[in-house]
PDB file of C-alpha atoms in Angstrom:
ATOM      1  CA  UNK A 297       0.000   0.000   0.000  1.00 57.00           C
ATOM      2  CA  UNK A 298       1.359   3.440  -0.915  1.00 69.00           C
ATOM      3  CA  UNK A 299       2.423   5.666   1.975  1.00 74.00           C
ATOM      4  CA  UNK A 300      -0.187   8.305   1.117  1.00 82.00           C
ATOM      5  CA  UNK A 301      -2.919   5.614   1.146  1.00 89.00           C
ATOM      6  CA  UNK A 302      -1.930   4.385   4.610  1.00 90.00           C
ATOM      7  CA  UNK A 303      -1.588   8.000   5.760  1.00 94.00           C
ATOM      8  CA  UNK A 304      -5.145   8.722   4.550  1.00 94.00           C
ATOM      9  CA  UNK A 305      -6.408   5.637   6.417  1.00 94.00           C
ATOM     10  CA  UNK A 306      -4.725   6.888   9.578  1.00 96.00           C
ATOM     11  CA  UNK A 307      -6.235  10.354   9.164  1.00 97.00           C
ATOM     12  CA  UNK A 308      -9.682   8.814   8.674  1.00 96.00           C
ATOM     13  CA  UNK A 309      -9.369   7.163  12.103  1.00 96.00           C
ATOM     14  CA  UNK A 310      -8.754  10.552  13.728  1.00 96.00           C
ATOM     15  CA  UNK A 311     -11.676  12.024  11.790  1.00 94.00           C
ATOM     16  CA  UNK A 312     -14.083   9.236  12.813  1.00 95.00           C
ATOM     17  CA  UNK A 313     -13.070   8.849  16.454  1.00 95.00           C
ATOM     18  CA  UNK A 314     -13.810  11.788  18.750  1.00 92.00           C
ATOM     19  CA  UNK A 315     -12.812  10.133  22.029  1.00 95.00           C
ATOM     20  CA  UNK A 316      -9.172   9.096  22.321  1.00 98.00           C
ATOM     21  CA  UNK A 317      -6.917   8.075  25.182  1.00 98.00           C
ATOM     22  CA  UNK A 318      -4.109  10.349  26.275  1.00 98.00           C
ATOM     23  CA  UNK A 319      -1.074   9.027  28.143  1.00 98.00           C
ATOM     24  CA  UNK A 320       1.159  11.321  30.128  1.00 98.00           C
ATOM     25  CA  UNK A 321       3.838  10.792  32.759  1.00 96.00           C
ATOM     26  CA  UNK A 322       3.390  11.507  36.465  1.00 95.00           C
ATOM     27  CA  UNK A 323       6.892  11.203  37.924  1.00 92.00           C
ATOM     28  CA  UNK A 324       7.673   7.546  37.231  1.00 93.00           C
ATOM     29  CA  UNK A 325       4.053   6.481  36.617  1.00 95.00           C
ATOM     30  CA  UNK A 326       2.164   6.450  33.328  1.00 95.00           C
ATOM     31  CA  UNK A 327      -1.305   8.007  33.444  1.00 96.00           C
ATOM     32  CA  UNK A 328      -4.060   7.391  30.907  1.00 97.00           C
ATOM     33  CA  UNK A 329      -7.403   9.091  30.464  1.00 97.00           C
ATOM     34  CA  UNK A 330     -10.120   9.554  27.812  1.00 97.00           C
ATOM     35  CA  UNK A 331     -10.115  12.903  26.018  1.00 96.00           C
ATOM     36  CA  UNK A 332     -12.243  14.537  23.339  1.00 92.00           C
ATOM     37  CA  UNK A 333     -10.702  15.470  20.018  1.00 92.00           C
ATOM     38  CA  UNK A 334     -12.174  18.836  19.196  1.00 88.00           C
ATOM     39  CA  UNK A 335     -10.150  19.456  16.058  1.00 89.00           C
ATOM     40  CA  UNK A 336      -7.249  18.084  14.086  1.00 93.00           C
ATOM     41  CA  UNK A 337      -4.988  19.483  11.420  1.00 93.00           C
ATOM     42  CA  UNK A 338      -3.402  16.402   9.934  1.00 95.00           C
ATOM     43  CA  UNK A 339      -1.949  14.580  12.930  1.00 97.00           C
ATOM     44  CA  UNK A 340      -1.841  17.725  15.084  1.00 96.00           C
ATOM     45  CA  UNK A 341      -4.597  17.117  17.655  1.00 96.00           C
ATOM     46  CA  UNK A 342      -6.554  19.689  19.650  1.00 93.00           C
ATOM     47  CA  UNK A 343      -8.348  18.897  22.884  1.00 92.00           C
ATOM     48  CA  UNK A 344      -9.328  20.821  26.010  1.00 88.00           C
ATOM     49  CA  UNK A 345      -9.136  20.386  29.747  1.00 90.00           C
ATOM     50  CA  UNK A 346     -10.173  22.031  32.961  1.00 88.00           C
ATOM     51  CA  UNK A 347      -7.312  24.106  34.391  1.00 88.00           C
ATOM     52  CA  UNK A 348      -7.287  22.220  37.712  1.00 89.00           C
ATOM     53  CA  UNK A 349      -6.572  18.719  36.396  1.00 94.00           C
ATOM     54  CA  UNK A 350      -3.454  16.744  37.229  1.00 95.00           C
ATOM     55  CA  UNK A 351      -2.836  16.083  33.527  1.00 96.00           C
ATOM     56  CA  UNK A 352      -1.893  19.729  33.008  1.00 96.00           C
ATOM     57  CA  UNK A 353       0.682  19.533  35.807  1.00 95.00           C
ATOM     58  CA  UNK A 354       2.052  16.376  34.198  1.00 97.00           C
ATOM     59  CA  UNK A 355       2.239  17.991  30.749  1.00 97.00           C
ATOM     60  CA  UNK A 356       3.969  21.071  32.148  1.00 96.00           C
ATOM     61  CA  UNK A 357       6.531  18.803  33.802  1.00 96.00           C
ATOM     62  CA  UNK A 358       6.972  16.541  30.752  1.00 97.00           C
ATOM     63  CA  UNK A 359       5.204  17.625  27.534  1.00 97.00           C
ATOM     64  CA  UNK A 360       5.718  14.271  25.755  1.00 97.00           C
ATOM     65  CA  UNK A 361       2.378  12.480  25.500  1.00 98.00           C
ATOM     66  CA  UNK A 362       0.809   9.763  23.410  1.00 98.00           C
ATOM     67  CA  UNK A 363      -2.727   9.816  22.029  1.00 98.00           C
ATOM     68  CA  UNK A 364      -4.355   6.536  21.022  1.00 98.00           C
ATOM     69  CA  UNK A 365      -7.435   6.329  18.786  1.00 97.00           C
ATOM     70  CA  UNK A 366      -9.374   3.052  18.387  1.00 95.00           C
ATOM     71  CA  UNK A 367     -11.979   2.726  15.638  1.00 94.00           C
ATOM     72  CA  UNK A 368     -14.901   0.301  15.288  1.00 92.00           C
ATOM     73  CA  UNK A 369     -12.787  -2.046  13.155  1.00 90.00           C
ATOM     74  CA  UNK A 370     -10.212  -2.356  15.963  1.00 89.00           C
ATOM     75  CA  UNK A 371      -7.630  -0.395  13.988  1.00 92.00           C
ATOM     76  CA  UNK A 372      -5.731   1.854  16.251  1.00 91.00           C
ATOM     77  CA  UNK A 373      -3.552   4.839  15.750  1.00 97.00           C
ATOM     78  CA  UNK A 374      -0.917   6.120  18.146  1.00 97.00           C
ATOM     79  CA  UNK A 375       0.338   9.693  17.941  1.00 98.00           C
ATOM     80  CA  UNK A 376       3.402  10.483  20.029  1.00 98.00           C
ATOM     81  CA  UNK A 377       4.133  14.148  20.386  1.00 98.00           C
ATOM     82  CA  UNK A 378       4.742  17.243  22.428  1.00 98.00           C
ATOM     83  CA  UNK A 379       1.701  18.788  24.076  1.00 98.00           C
ATOM     84  CA  UNK A 380       1.365  22.529  24.363  1.00 96.00           C
ATOM     85  CA  UNK A 381      -1.026  24.087  26.860  1.00 94.00           C
ATOM     86  CA  UNK A 382      -2.628  27.184  25.372  1.00 87.00           C
ATOM     87  CA  UNK A 383      -3.579  29.029  28.515  1.00 78.00           C
ATOM     88  CA  UNK A 384      -3.064  32.556  27.225  1.00 71.00           C
ATOM     89  CA  UNK A 385      -5.383  34.491  24.994  1.00 69.00           C
ATOM     90  CA  UNK A 386      -6.792  32.254  22.269  1.00 68.00           C
ATOM     91  CA  UNK A 387      -8.470  33.446  19.080  1.00 69.00           C
ATOM     92  CA  UNK A 388     -11.350  30.953  19.206  1.00 68.00           C
ATOM     93  CA  UNK A 389     -12.663  32.137  15.841  1.00 71.00           C
ATOM     94  CA  UNK A 390      -9.408  31.075  14.176  1.00 72.00           C
ATOM     95  CA  UNK A 391      -9.940  27.435  15.236  1.00 72.00           C
ATOM     96  CA  UNK A 392     -12.488  25.715  12.972  1.00 72.00           C
ATOM     97  CA  UNK A 393     -14.363  23.372  15.298  1.00 70.00           C
ATOM     98  CA  UNK A 394     -18.014  23.028  16.218  1.00 65.00           C
ATOM     99  CA  UNK A 395     -18.676  25.144  19.278  1.00 64.00           C
ATOM    100  CA  UNK A 396     -22.106  23.571  19.766  1.00 65.00           C
ATOM    101  CA  UNK A 397     -20.344  20.307  20.638  1.00 60.00           C
ATOM    102  CA  UNK A 398     -18.200  21.950  23.316  1.00 65.00           C
ATOM    103  CA  UNK A 399     -20.144  24.285  25.588  1.00 62.00           C
ATOM    104  CA  UNK A 400     -17.356  24.087  28.202  1.00 64.00           C
ATOM    105  CA  UNK A 401     -15.166  26.307  26.040  1.00 66.00           C
ATOM    106  CA  UNK A 402     -17.260  29.250  27.189  1.00 69.00           C
ATOM    107  CA  UNK A 403     -15.966  28.516  30.696  1.00 75.00           C
ATOM    108  CA  UNK A 404     -12.704  30.421  31.377  1.00 77.00           C
ATOM    109  CA  UNK A 405     -11.501  27.484  33.494  1.00 82.00           C
ATOM    110  CA  UNK A 406     -11.122  25.338  30.372  1.00 83.00           C
ATOM    111  CA  UNK A 407      -8.059  25.644  28.185  1.00 86.00           C
ATOM    112  CA  UNK A 408      -6.818  24.114  24.959  1.00 88.00           C
ATOM    113  CA  UNK A 409      -4.198  21.423  24.598  1.00 94.00           C
ATOM    114  CA  UNK A 410      -2.490  21.022  21.246  1.00 94.00           C
ATOM    115  CA  UNK A 411      -0.421  17.921  20.467  1.00 98.00           C
ATOM    116  CA  UNK A 412       2.310  18.334  17.859  1.00 98.00           C
ATOM    117  CA  UNK A 413       3.109  14.918  16.329  1.00 98.00           C
ATOM    118  CA  UNK A 414       6.622  13.510  16.344  1.00 98.00           C
ATOM    119  CA  UNK A 415       5.768   9.872  15.553  1.00 98.00           C
ATOM    120  CA  UNK A 416       2.606   8.253  14.187  1.00 98.00           C
ATOM    121  CA  UNK A 417       2.029   4.502  14.111  1.00 97.00           C
ATOM    122  CA  UNK A 418      -0.985   2.440  13.105  1.00 96.00           C
ATOM    123  CA  UNK A 419      -2.048  -1.141  13.734  1.00 93.00           C
ATOM    124  CA  UNK A 420      -4.374  -2.099  10.898  1.00 83.00           C
ATOM    125  CA  UNK A 421      -5.075  -5.716  11.799  1.00 72.00           C
ATOM    126  CA  UNK A 422      -4.421  -8.306  14.496  1.00 71.00           C
ATOM    127  CA  UNK A 423      -0.824  -8.937  13.354  1.00 71.00           C
ATOM    128  CA  UNK A 424       0.596  -6.715  16.118  1.00 80.00           C
ATOM    129  CA  UNK A 425       2.926  -5.108  13.620  1.00 88.00           C
ATOM    130  CA  UNK A 426       2.763  -1.352  13.689  1.00 92.00           C
ATOM    131  CA  UNK A 427       3.285   0.655  10.545  1.00 92.00           C
ATOM    132  CA  UNK A 428       5.021   3.996  10.713  1.00 95.00           C
ATOM    133  CA  UNK A 429       2.839   6.662   9.149  1.00 95.00           C
ATOM    134  CA  UNK A 430       4.373   9.688   7.432  1.00 93.00           C
ATOM    135  CA  UNK A 431       3.338  12.821   9.295  1.00 94.00           C
ATOM    136  CA  UNK A 432       3.450  14.945   6.156  1.00 88.00           C
ATOM    137  CA  UNK A 433       2.264  14.081   2.650  1.00 81.00           C
ATOM    138  CA  UNK A 434       4.921  12.656   0.412  1.00 72.00           C
TER     139      UNK A 434
END
């Protein structure tokens, strides 16, 4: 399969799956929690969080995270990257997502998290062999 074909398959998983799992590091312990994908630009993933969660402390201490998306066909996509907490002024109109789906964004105690991909891998079947996915089109 051509690399752009597999890349498009991987992007379709992100598009279809709104809830993903985010892993961060808390000292020497991994932490995992469900998150909502509110937008994506390629493999760059946007989510949001309440300001008082432990995940934000973990990301500030170590910004490397991994997001895992699982679709209905049991394909899963793992995006390893650096998370940035956007807790300053944000131009909400510049981010093209559906505000009706996310009423919490009107609450000033919620902030955006943006994950910049460094590695993308996909498991497309039960073979347990991950395929590296090109982050940018070839």
